[in-house]
PDB file of C-alpha atoms and ligand atoms in Angstrom:
ATOM      1  CA  MET A1034       0.000   0.000   0.000  1.00 51.00           C
ATOM      2  CA  ASN A1035       1.168   3.527  -0.716  1.00 48.00           C
ATOM      3  CA  SER A1036       2.318   5.598   2.209  1.00 46.00           C
ATOM      4  CA  GLU A1037      -0.388   7.434   4.102  1.00 52.00           C
ATOM      5  CA  THR A1038       1.602  10.621   3.630  1.00 56.00           C
ATOM      6  CA  GLU A1039       0.316  10.474   0.043  1.00 88.00           C
ATOM      7  CA  VAL A1040      -3.357  10.590   1.012  1.00 94.00           C
ATOM      8  CA  ALA A1041      -5.533  13.329   2.460  1.00 96.00           C
ATOM      9  CA  PRO A1042      -5.717  13.364   6.282  1.00 96.00           C
ATOM     10  CA  ALA A1043      -9.367  12.250   6.121  1.00 97.00           C
ATOM     11  CA  VAL A1044      -8.363   9.234   4.031  1.00 96.00           C
ATOM     12  CA  ALA A1045      -5.505   8.365   6.408  1.00 96.00           C
ATOM     13  CA  SER A1046      -8.069   8.409   9.209  1.00 96.00           C
ATOM     14  CA  ILE A1047     -10.454   6.194   7.164  1.00 96.00           C
ATOM     15  CA  LEU A1048      -7.640   3.699   6.551  1.00 96.00           C
ATOM     16  CA  ALA A1049      -6.583   3.651  10.202  1.00 95.00           C
ATOM     17  CA  ALA A1050     -10.173   2.847  11.194  1.00 95.00           C
ATOM     18  CA  ALA A1051     -10.422   0.202   8.443  1.00 95.00           C
ATOM     19  CA  ARG A1052      -7.303  -1.524   9.696  1.00 94.00           C
ATOM     20  CA  GLU A1053      -8.863  -1.864  13.146  1.00 92.00           C
ATOM     21  CA  ARG A1054     -12.157  -3.334  11.919  1.00 88.00           C
ATOM     22  CA  SER A1055     -12.107  -7.118  12.093  1.00 78.00           C
ATOM     23  CA  ALA A1056     -14.672  -9.675  11.078  1.00 75.00           C
ATOM     24  CA  ASP A1057     -14.265 -11.849  14.166  1.00 75.00           C
ATOM     25  CA  GLY A1058     -17.277 -14.016  14.803  1.00 78.00           C
ATOM     26  CA  HIS A1059     -18.568 -13.910  11.222  1.00 86.00           C
ATOM     27  CA  ASP A1060     -18.971 -17.083   9.209  1.00 91.00           C
ATOM     28  CA  ARG A1061     -17.514 -17.230   5.723  1.00 95.00           C
ATOM     29  CA  VAL A1062     -19.905 -15.553   3.301  1.00 96.00           C
ATOM     30  CA  SER A1063     -21.256 -17.423   0.283  1.00 97.00           C
ATOM     31  CA  VAL A1064     -23.408 -15.287  -1.983  1.00 98.00           C
ATOM     32  CA  ALA A1065     -25.411 -15.865  -5.169  1.00 97.00           C
ATOM     33  CA  ALA A1066     -24.688 -12.487  -6.740  1.00 98.00           C
ATOM     34  CA  ARG A1067     -27.018 -10.519  -8.995  1.00 98.00           C
ATOM     35  CA  SER A1068     -25.021  -9.822 -12.171  1.00 98.00           C
ATOM     36  CA  ILE A1069     -23.881  -6.229 -12.712  1.00 98.00           C
ATOM     37  CA  PRO A1070     -23.273  -6.644 -16.480  1.00 98.00           C
ATOM     38  CA  ASP A1071     -26.838  -7.989 -16.812  1.00 98.00           C
ATOM     39  CA  ALA A1072     -28.241  -5.060 -14.787  1.00 98.00           C
ATOM     40  CA  ILE A1073     -26.341  -2.590 -16.971  1.00 98.00           C
ATOM     41  CA  GLU A1074     -27.641  -4.282 -20.113  1.00 98.00           C
ATOM     42  CA  ARG A1075     -31.224  -4.206 -18.799  1.00 98.00           C
ATOM     43  CA  ALA A1076     -31.015  -0.481 -18.062  1.00 98.00           C
ATOM     44  CA  ALA A1077     -29.520   0.316 -21.472  1.00 96.00           C
ATOM     45  CA  ALA A1078     -32.136  -1.810 -23.265  1.00 97.00           C
ATOM     46  CA  ASP A1079     -34.784   0.141 -21.370  1.00 96.00           C
ATOM     47  CA  GLY A1080     -33.331   3.492 -22.515  1.00 96.00           C
ATOM     48  CA  ARG A1081     -31.917   4.385 -19.100  1.00 97.00           C
ATOM     49  CA  VAL A1082     -28.360   5.513 -18.460  1.00 98.00           C
ATOM     50  CA  PRO A1083     -26.937   2.753 -16.221  1.00 98.00           C
ATOM     51  CA  VAL A1084     -26.450   4.504 -12.889  1.00 98.00           C
ATOM     52  CA  ILE A1085     -25.253   2.891  -9.662  1.00 98.00           C
ATOM     53  CA  ALA A1086     -26.867   5.189  -7.115  1.00 98.00           C
ATOM     54  CA  GLU A1087     -25.128   5.444  -3.764  1.00 98.00           C
ATOM     55  CA  VAL A1088     -26.696   5.420  -0.311  1.00 98.00           C
ATOM     56  CA  LYS A1089     -24.115   7.705   1.282  1.00 96.00           C
ATOM     57  CA  PRO A1090     -25.405   9.283   4.507  1.00 96.00           C
ATOM     58  CA  THR A1091     -22.382  11.586   4.761  1.00 95.00           C
ATOM     59  CA  SER A1092     -18.693  11.769   3.804  1.00 95.00           C
ATOM     60  CA  PRO A1093     -15.590  13.838   4.525  1.00 95.00           C
ATOM     61  CA  THR A1094     -16.530  16.145   1.623  1.00 93.00           C
ATOM     62  CA  ALA A1095     -20.323  16.233   2.129  1.00 93.00           C
ATOM     63  CA  ASP A1096     -22.143  19.363   3.255  1.00 88.00           C
ATOM     64  CA  GLY A1097     -24.229  17.562   5.842  1.00 90.00           C
ATOM     65  CA  THR A1098     -25.752  14.254   6.840  1.00 93.00           C
ATOM     66  CA  ARG A1099     -28.946  12.615   5.617  1.00 93.00           C
ATOM     67  CA  ASP A1100     -30.641  10.530   8.286  1.00 92.00           C
ATOM     68  CA  ASP A1101     -33.288   9.003   5.971  1.00 95.00           C
ATOM     69  CA  ASP A1102     -33.875   5.286   6.239  1.00 96.00           C
ATOM     70  CA  PRO A1103     -31.426   3.609   3.799  1.00 98.00           C
ATOM     71  CA  VAL A1104     -34.213   1.376   2.465  1.00 98.00           C
ATOM     72  CA  ASP A1105     -36.379   4.421   1.640  1.00 97.00           C
ATOM     73  CA  LEU A1106     -33.420   6.003  -0.135  1.00 97.00           C
ATOM     74  CA  ALA A1107     -32.584   2.851  -2.116  1.00 98.00           C
ATOM     75  CA  GLU A1108     -36.201   2.316  -3.172  1.00 98.00           C
ATOM     76  CA  ALA A1109     -36.438   5.952  -4.255  1.00 98.00           C
ATOM     77  CA  MET A1110     -33.267   5.492  -6.337  1.00 98.00           C
ATOM     78  CA  VAL A1111     -34.664   2.387  -8.042  1.00 98.00           C
ATOM     79  CA  ASP A1112     -37.887   4.316  -8.746  1.00 98.00           C
ATOM     80  CA  GLY A1113     -35.691   6.922 -10.410  1.00 98.00           C
ATOM     81  CA  GLY A1114     -34.241   4.265 -12.717  1.00 98.00           C
ATOM     82  CA  ALA A1115     -31.037   3.226 -10.923  1.00 98.00           C
ATOM     83  CA  ALA A1116     -29.570   0.033 -12.411  1.00 98.00           C
ATOM     84  CA  ALA A1117     -27.855  -0.877  -9.148  1.00 98.00           C
ATOM     85  CA  ILE A1118     -27.368   0.487  -5.645  1.00 98.00           C
ATOM     86  CA  SER A1119     -24.169   1.179  -3.743  1.00 98.00           C
ATOM     87  CA  VAL A1120     -24.339   1.193   0.058  1.00 98.00           C
ATOM     88  CA  LEU A1121     -21.601   2.626   2.263  1.00 98.00           C
ATOM     89  CA  THR A1122     -20.821   0.213   5.081  1.00 98.00           C
ATOM     90  CA  GLU A1123     -18.008   2.349   6.541  1.00 96.00           C
ATOM     91  CA  PRO A1124     -19.400   3.606   9.872  1.00 96.00           C
ATOM     92  CA  SER A1125     -17.126   6.311  11.241  1.00 94.00           C
ATOM     93  CA  HIS A1126     -16.621   8.662   8.256  1.00 96.00           C
ATOM     94  CA  PHE A1127     -19.603   7.870   5.995  1.00 96.00           C
ATOM     95  CA  GLY A1128     -22.391   6.961   8.431  1.00 95.00           C
ATOM     96  CA  GLY A1129     -22.847   3.538   6.855  1.00 97.00           C
ATOM     97  CA  SER A1130     -23.338   0.067   8.285  1.00 96.00           C
ATOM     98  CA  PRO A1131     -23.443  -3.574   7.171  1.00 97.00           C
ATOM     99  CA  GLU A1132     -26.999  -3.757   8.571  1.00 97.00           C
ATOM    100  CA  ALA A1133     -28.100  -0.986   6.207  1.00 98.00           C
ATOM    101  CA  LEU A1134     -26.722  -2.967   3.276  1.00 98.00           C
ATOM    102  CA  THR A1135     -28.502  -6.149   4.336  1.00 98.00           C
ATOM    103  CA  ARG A1136     -31.835  -4.317   4.645  1.00 98.00           C
ATOM    104  CA  VAL A1137     -31.365  -2.596   1.281  1.00 98.00           C
ATOM    105  CA  ARG A1138     -30.463  -5.850  -0.474  1.00 98.00           C
ATOM    106  CA  GLU A1139     -33.578  -7.503   0.914  1.00 98.00           C
ATOM    107  CA  ALA A1140     -35.747  -4.606  -0.273  1.00 98.00           C
ATOM    108  CA  VAL A1141     -34.545  -4.120  -3.880  1.00 98.00           C
ATOM    109  CA  ASP A1142     -33.993  -6.592  -6.714  1.00 98.00           C
ATOM    110  CA  VAL A1143     -31.040  -4.864  -8.410  1.00 98.00           C
ATOM    111  CA  PRO A1144     -27.375  -5.608  -7.628  1.00 98.00           C
ATOM    112  CA  VAL A1145     -26.014  -3.995  -4.454  1.00 98.00           C
ATOM    113  CA  LEU A1146     -22.407  -2.881  -4.071  1.00 98.00           C
ATOM    114  CA  ARG A1147     -20.688  -2.897  -0.709  1.00 98.00           C
ATOM    115  CA  LYS A1148     -18.800   0.407  -0.604  1.00 98.00           C
ATOM    116  CA  ASP A1149     -16.090   0.279   2.040  1.00 98.00           C
ATOM    117  CA  PHE A1150     -12.340   0.318   2.505  1.00 97.00           C
ATOM    118  CA  LEU A1151     -11.581  -3.412   2.577  1.00 97.00           C
ATOM    119  CA  LEU A1152      -7.969  -4.284   3.242  1.00 96.00           C
ATOM    120  CA  ARG A1153      -7.984  -7.958   4.252  1.00 95.00           C
ATOM    121  CA  GLU A1154      -9.747 -11.195   3.335  1.00 96.00           C
ATOM    122  CA  ASP A1155     -11.533 -11.572   6.697  1.00 95.00           C
ATOM    123  CA  GLN A1156     -13.290  -8.233   6.092  1.00 96.00           C
ATOM    124  CA  LEU A1157     -15.125  -9.825   3.140  1.00 97.00           C
ATOM    125  CA  ASP A1158     -17.087 -12.014   5.551  1.00 96.00           C
ATOM    126  CA  VAL A1159     -19.004  -9.217   7.294  1.00 95.00           C
ATOM    127  CA  VAL A1160     -22.036  -9.019   5.012  1.00 97.00           C
ATOM    128  CA  GLU A1161     -23.510 -10.416   1.798  1.00 98.00           C
ATOM    129  CA  ALA A1162     -23.508  -8.133  -1.250  1.00 98.00           C
ATOM    130  CA  ASP A1163     -23.502  -8.588  -5.021  1.00 98.00           C
ATOM    131  CA  LEU A1164     -20.339  -6.553  -5.551  1.00 98.00           C
ATOM    132  CA  VAL A1165     -17.521  -5.505  -3.257  1.00 98.00           C
ATOM    133  CA  LEU A1166     -15.278  -2.505  -3.830  1.00 98.00           C
ATOM    134  CA  LEU A1167     -11.529  -3.170  -3.727  1.00 98.00           C
ATOM    135  CA  ILE A1168      -9.387  -0.038  -4.025  1.00 98.00           C
ATOM    136  CA  ALA A1169      -6.207  -0.958  -5.932  1.00 98.00           C
ATOM    137  CA  ARG A1170      -4.158   1.699  -4.167  1.00 96.00           C
ATOM    138  CA  PHE A1171      -4.878   0.356  -0.686  1.00 97.00           C
ATOM    139  CA  VAL A1172      -4.787  -3.419  -1.106  1.00 97.00           C
ATOM    140  CA  ASP A1173      -1.402  -5.130  -0.771  1.00 95.00           C
ATOM    141  CA  ASP A1174      -2.288  -8.403  -2.520  1.00 96.00           C
ATOM    142  CA  LEU A1175      -4.957  -7.318  -5.007  1.00 98.00           C
ATOM    143  CA  GLY A1176      -4.903 -10.592  -6.976  1.00 98.00           C
ATOM    144  CA  GLY A1177      -5.372 -12.544  -3.743  1.00 98.00           C
ATOM    145  CA  LEU A1178      -8.291 -10.398  -2.614  1.00 98.00           C
ATOM    146  CA  VAL A1179      -9.961 -10.527  -6.058  1.00 98.00           C
ATOM    147  CA  THR A1180      -9.782 -14.330  -5.906  1.00 98.00           C
ATOM    148  CA  ALA A1181     -10.979 -14.426  -2.289  1.00 98.00           C
ATOM    149  CA  ALA A1182     -13.960 -12.223  -3.216  1.00 98.00           C
ATOM    150  CA  ARG A1183     -14.881 -14.415  -6.209  1.00 98.00           C
ATOM    151  CA  ASP A1184     -14.510 -17.574  -4.111  1.00 98.00           C
ATOM    152  CA  ARG A1185     -17.324 -16.192  -1.927  1.00 98.00           C
ATOM    153  CA  GLY A1186     -19.516 -15.372  -4.935  1.00 98.00           C
ATOM    154  CA  PHE A1187     -18.932 -11.592  -4.915  1.00 98.00           C
ATOM    155  CA  GLN A1188     -18.211  -9.625  -8.097  1.00 98.00           C
ATOM    156  CA  PRO A1189     -15.135  -7.530  -7.237  1.00 98.00           C
ATOM    157  CA  LEU A1190     -15.257  -3.932  -8.486  1.00 98.00           C
ATOM    158  CA  VAL A1191     -11.626  -2.814  -8.548  1.00 98.00           C
ATOM    159  CA  GLU A1192     -11.167   0.946  -8.234  1.00 98.00           C
ATOM    160  CA  VAL A1193      -8.243   2.714  -9.909  1.00 98.00           C
ATOM    161  CA  HIS A1194      -7.208   6.336 -10.314  1.00 97.00           C
ATOM    162  CA  ASP A1195      -4.445   6.218 -12.931  1.00 97.00           C
ATOM    163  CA  ARG A1196      -2.907   4.022 -15.631  1.00 98.00           C
ATOM    164  CA  ALA A1197      -0.433   2.321 -13.303  1.00 97.00           C
ATOM    165  CA  GLU A1198      -3.290   1.227 -11.027  1.00 98.00           C
ATOM    166  CA  LEU A1199      -5.244   0.115 -14.105  1.00 98.00           C
ATOM    167  CA  GLU A1200      -2.343  -2.205 -15.024  1.00 98.00           C
ATOM    168  CA  THR A1201      -2.324  -3.582 -11.474  1.00 98.00           C
ATOM    169  CA  ALA A1202      -6.083  -4.192 -11.662  1.00 98.00           C
ATOM    170  CA  ILE A1203      -5.804  -6.000 -15.001  1.00 98.00           C
ATOM    171  CA  GLU A1204      -2.912  -8.145 -13.737  1.00 98.00           C
ATOM    172  CA  ALA A1205      -5.062  -9.010 -10.714  1.00 98.00           C
ATOM    173  CA  GLY A1206      -7.728 -10.367 -13.082  1.00 98.00           C
ATOM    174  CA  ALA A1207     -10.309  -7.602 -12.566  1.00 98.00           C
ATOM    175  CA  ASP A1208     -13.168  -7.590 -15.071  1.00 98.00           C
ATOM    176  CA  VAL A1209     -15.246  -4.867 -13.410  1.00 98.00           C
ATOM    177  CA  ILE A1210     -13.147  -1.718 -13.038  1.00 98.00           C
ATOM    178  CA  GLY A1211     -14.095   1.689 -11.667  1.00 98.00           C
ATOM    179  CA  VAL A1212     -12.068   4.807 -12.409  1.00 98.00           C
ATOM    180  CA  ASN A1213     -12.405   7.203  -9.479  1.00 98.00           C
ATOM    181  CA  ASN A1214     -12.403  10.846 -10.524  1.00 98.00           C
ATOM    182  CA  ARG A1215     -11.782  11.799  -6.876  1.00 97.00           C
ATOM    183  CA  ASP A1216      -8.087  12.105  -6.081  1.00 96.00           C
ATOM    184  CA  LEU A1217      -7.691  10.555  -2.627  1.00 94.00           C
ATOM    185  CA  ALA A1218      -4.546  12.601  -2.045  1.00 93.00           C
ATOM    186  CA  LYS A1219      -6.344  15.947  -2.282  1.00 94.00           C
ATOM    187  CA  LEU A1220     -10.031  14.950  -2.347  1.00 95.00           C
ATOM    188  CA  GLU A1221     -10.429  17.017  -5.504  1.00 96.00           C
ATOM    189  CA  VAL A1222     -12.604  15.776  -8.349  1.00 97.00           C
ATOM    190  CA  ASP A1223     -11.576  15.936 -12.021  1.00 98.00           C
ATOM    191  CA  LEU A1224     -13.666  14.156 -14.674  1.00 98.00           C
ATOM    192  CA  GLY A1225     -10.603  14.257 -16.927  1.00 98.00           C
ATOM    193  CA  THR A1226      -9.223  11.402 -14.804  1.00 98.00           C
ATOM    194  CA  PHE A1227     -11.740   8.963 -16.277  1.00 98.00           C
ATOM    195  CA  GLU A1228     -11.031  10.228 -19.800  1.00 98.00           C
ATOM    196  CA  SER A1229      -7.283   9.741 -19.383  1.00 98.00           C
ATOM    197  CA  VAL A1230      -7.605   6.166 -18.130  1.00 98.00           C
ATOM    198  CA  SER A1231     -10.628   4.800 -20.030  1.00 98.00           C
ATOM    199  CA  ALA A1232      -8.911   4.679 -23.430  1.00 96.00           C
ATOM    200  CA  HIS A1233      -6.490   2.076 -22.049  1.00 98.00           C
ATOM    201  CA  VAL A1234      -9.079  -0.312 -20.611  1.00 98.00           C
ATOM    202  CA  PRO A1235      -9.210  -3.570 -22.581  1.00 97.00           C
ATOM    203  CA  ASP A1236     -12.380  -4.877 -24.249  1.00 96.00           C
ATOM    204  CA  GLY A1237     -14.430  -7.170 -22.088  1.00 96.00           C
ATOM    205  CA  VAL A1238     -14.058  -5.082 -18.936  1.00 98.00           C
ATOM    206  CA  THR A1239     -17.192  -3.544 -17.429  1.00 98.00           C
ATOM    207  CA  LEU A1240     -16.068   0.048 -16.960  1.00 98.00           C
ATOM    208  CA  ILE A1241     -17.559   2.360 -14.347  1.00 98.00           C
ATOM    209  CA  ALA A1242     -16.973   6.107 -13.966  1.00 98.00           C
ATOM    210  CA  GLU A1243     -16.961   7.056 -10.271  1.00 98.00           C
ATOM    211  CA  SER A1244     -17.372  10.353  -8.392  1.00 98.00           C
ATOM    212  CA  GLY A1245     -18.057  13.948  -9.270  1.00 98.00           C
ATOM    213  CA  ILE A1246     -20.845  13.262 -11.760  1.00 98.00           C
ATOM    214  CA  SER A1247     -23.680  15.700 -11.130  1.00 97.00           C
ATOM    215  CA  THR A1248     -25.131  17.133 -14.345  1.00 97.00           C
ATOM    216  CA  PRO A1249     -26.511  15.763 -17.639  1.00 97.00           C
ATOM    217  CA  ALA A1250     -23.392  17.175 -19.310  1.00 97.00           C
ATOM    218  CA  ASP A1251     -21.216  15.129 -16.919  1.00 98.00           C
ATOM    219  CA  VAL A1252     -23.235  12.008 -17.736  1.00 98.00           C
ATOM    220  CA  ARG A1253     -22.793  12.558 -21.471  1.00 97.00           C
ATOM    221  CA  ARG A1254     -19.096  13.275 -21.033  1.00 98.00           C
ATOM    222  CA  MET A1255     -18.446  10.027 -19.119  1.00 98.00           C
ATOM    223  CA  ARG A1256     -20.570   7.945 -21.532  1.00 98.00           C
ATOM    224  CA  GLU A1257     -18.750   9.428 -24.526  1.00 97.00           C
ATOM    225  CA  ALA A1258     -15.458   8.492 -22.857  1.00 98.00           C
ATOM    226  CA  GLY A1259     -16.589   4.864 -22.641  1.00 98.00           C
ATOM    227  CA  ALA A1260     -18.314   4.430 -19.275  1.00 98.00           C
ATOM    228  CA  ASP A1261     -20.662   1.437 -19.207  1.00 98.00           C
ATOM    229  CA  ALA A1262     -22.131   2.740 -15.948  1.00 98.00           C
ATOM    230  CA  LEU A1263     -21.775   5.700 -13.588  1.00 98.00           C
ATOM    231  CA  LEU A1264     -21.436   5.596  -9.801  1.00 98.00           C
ATOM    232  CA  VAL A1265     -23.157   8.639  -8.309  1.00 98.00           C
ATOM    233  CA  GLY A1266     -23.473   9.535  -4.641  1.00 97.00           C
ATOM    234  CA  SER A1267     -23.472  13.216  -3.679  1.00 96.00           C
ATOM    235  CA  ALA A1268     -25.564  14.568  -6.589  1.00 96.00           C
ATOM    236  CA  ILE A1269     -28.332  12.104  -5.753  1.00 97.00           C
ATOM    237  CA  MET A1270     -28.088  12.313  -1.951  1.00 96.00           C
ATOM    238  CA  ASP A1271     -28.071  16.122  -2.113  1.00 92.00           C
ATOM    239  CA  HIS A1272     -26.779  16.343   1.465  1.00 91.00           C
ATOM    240  CA  ASP A1273     -27.310  20.052   2.075  1.00 87.00           C
ATOM    241  CA  ALA A1274     -30.717  20.560   0.407  1.00 85.00           C
ATOM    242  CA  GLU A1275     -32.066  17.044   1.143  1.00 82.00           C
ATOM    243  CA  GLY A1276     -33.805  17.109  -2.253  1.00 89.00           C
ATOM    244  CA  ASP A1277     -35.976  14.422  -3.825  1.00 96.00           C
ATOM    245  CA  VAL A1278     -33.789  11.364  -4.363  1.00 97.00           C
ATOM    246  CA  THR A1279     -36.052   9.850  -7.035  1.00 98.00           C
ATOM    247  CA  GLU A1280     -35.962  13.070  -9.074  1.00 97.00           C
ATOM    248  CA  ASN A1281     -32.222  13.445  -8.571  1.00 97.00           C
ATOM    249  CA  THR A1282     -31.692   9.903  -9.869  1.00 98.00           C
ATOM    250  CA  ARG A1283     -34.133  10.316 -12.763  1.00 97.00           C
ATOM    251  CA  ARG A1284     -32.381  13.494 -13.891  1.00 97.00           C
ATOM    252  CA  LEU A1285     -29.259  11.393 -14.543  1.00 98.00           C
ATOM    253  CA  THR A1286     -30.786   8.128 -15.779  1.00 98.00           C
ATOM    254  CA  ARG A1287     -32.920   9.970 -18.363  1.00 96.00           C
ATOM    255  CA  VAL A1288     -30.070  11.769 -20.074  1.00 92.00           C
ATOM    256  CA  ALA A1289     -29.997  11.085 -23.811  1.00 82.00           C
ATOM    257  CA  ALA A1290     -26.855  10.743 -25.911  1.00 75.00           C
ATOM    258  CA  THR A1291     -27.336  14.212 -27.375  1.00 72.00           C
ATOM    259  CA  GLU A1292     -28.611  17.348 -25.713  1.00 75.00           C
ATOM    260  CA  GLU A1293     -31.184  17.915 -28.459  1.00 69.00           C
ATOM    261  CA  THR A1294     -32.998  14.642 -27.740  1.00 65.00           C
ATOM    262  CA  ASP A1295     -32.680  14.861 -23.980  1.00 62.00           C
ATOM    263  CA  THR A1296     -35.607  13.453 -22.045  1.00 56.00           C
ATOM    264  CA  GLU A1297     -34.231  14.461 -18.679  1.00 49.00           C
ATOM    265  CA  THR A1298     -37.041  16.901 -17.978  1.00 47.00           C
ATOM    266  CA  GLN A1299     -39.801  14.425 -18.804  1.00 47.00           C
ATOM    267  CA  THR A1300     -41.406  12.468 -15.995  1.00 41.00           C
TER     268      THR A1300
HETATM  269  O1  LIG B  21     -16.845  11.171  -0.998  1.00 90.74           O
HETATM  270  C1  LIG B  21     -15.942  11.504  -0.221  1.00 90.74           C
HETATM  271  O2  LIG B  21     -15.949  12.560   0.445  1.00 90.74           O
HETATM  272  C2  LIG B  21     -14.753  10.604  -0.029  1.00 90.74           C
HETATM  273  C3  LIG B  21     -13.732  11.031   0.808  1.00 90.74           C
HETATM  274  C4  LIG B  21     -12.645  10.212   1.020  1.00 90.74           C
HETATM  275  C5  LIG B  21     -12.557   8.981   0.403  1.00 90.74           C
HETATM  276  C6  LIG B  21     -13.574   8.552  -0.440  1.00 90.74           C
HETATM  277  C7  LIG B  21     -14.662   9.353  -0.657  1.00 90.74           C
HETATM  278  N1  LIG B  21     -15.693   8.953  -1.479  1.00 90.74           N
HETATM  279  C8  LIG B  21     -15.837   7.619  -1.927  1.00 90.74           C
HETATM  280  C9  LIG B  21     -16.413   7.485  -3.261  1.00 90.74           C
HETATM  281  O3  LIG B  21     -15.791   6.841  -4.069  1.00 90.74           O
HETATM  282  C10 LIG B  21     -17.724   8.104  -3.594  1.00 90.74           C
HETATM  283  O4  LIG B  21     -18.606   7.908  -2.538  1.00 90.74           O
HETATM  284  C11 LIG B  21     -18.415   7.607  -4.853  1.00 90.74           C
HETATM  285  O5  LIG B  21     -17.554   7.422  -5.913  1.00 90.74           O
HETATM  286  C12 LIG B  21     -19.505   8.611  -5.238  1.00 90.74           C
HETATM  287  O6  LIG B  21     -18.912   9.871  -5.441  1.00 90.74           O
HETATM  288  P1  LIG B  21     -19.782  11.208  -5.517  1.00 90.74           P
HETATM  289  O7  LIG B  21     -20.820  11.021  -6.579  1.00 90.74           O
HETATM  290  O8  LIG B  21     -18.818  12.295  -5.870  1.00 90.74           O
HETATM  291  O9  LIG B  21     -20.394  11.389  -4.183  1.00 90.74           O
END
């Protein structure tokens, strides 16, 4: 793992907490996962932009906290056309929990991603999910953790931020890759990150653009750069205004390929 001097203080704190979290007392998970490529295909066939909408109560960069029931939020996101749901399970910096994920997965029929900072194999056994996030930068033995996740039935979503991490992800056997536009060293977001990495992703990989996507123009930009799906948290959660989550999701799932034919304002 890279030195914590190369990450923002909030991320160093997240990692320190993650290192302390153990899965003692949990049995080994075995999950029959809902397929993310199938969910993406279903959304596209239905004319929706494939969006993985994130239940993210708060975060180090959020302007507040939403205390809504995670199940209500997830159902509202699916009503807005979300192809899949991401649920934060990190408790101390994002207000998430494994229990929230379990309740959400029971309530919706789309794939559910466990969004956390997983560093070790035992941490995979905390809760069932369809996908688990593995952040290439923070995992020492990425190939080992990808295999351990698959052995349990999870689909690993490997997150990268640059071309070197993309190579590491490919060598580790990743076939679902997310490019995070948020730089975890500065917590700044730049959609150009996805554009600079996506051109180098091999065919056959399910490619997800993560973070900083908030407008129809952002959606179009990421799709034009090759994103099969978009992971969106803050713009849907709308932490400060606590806006309508269904409408916030619909605004992004209804974006057409060209501005002229946009259906985003239709209900
Ligand atoms: O979102 C944060 O503030 C954050 C801070 C430190 C580490 C990670 C962080 N976010 C994790 C994520 O990857 C996002 O929740 C996800 O990609 C959605 O991003 P956004 O749409 O920008 O909320």
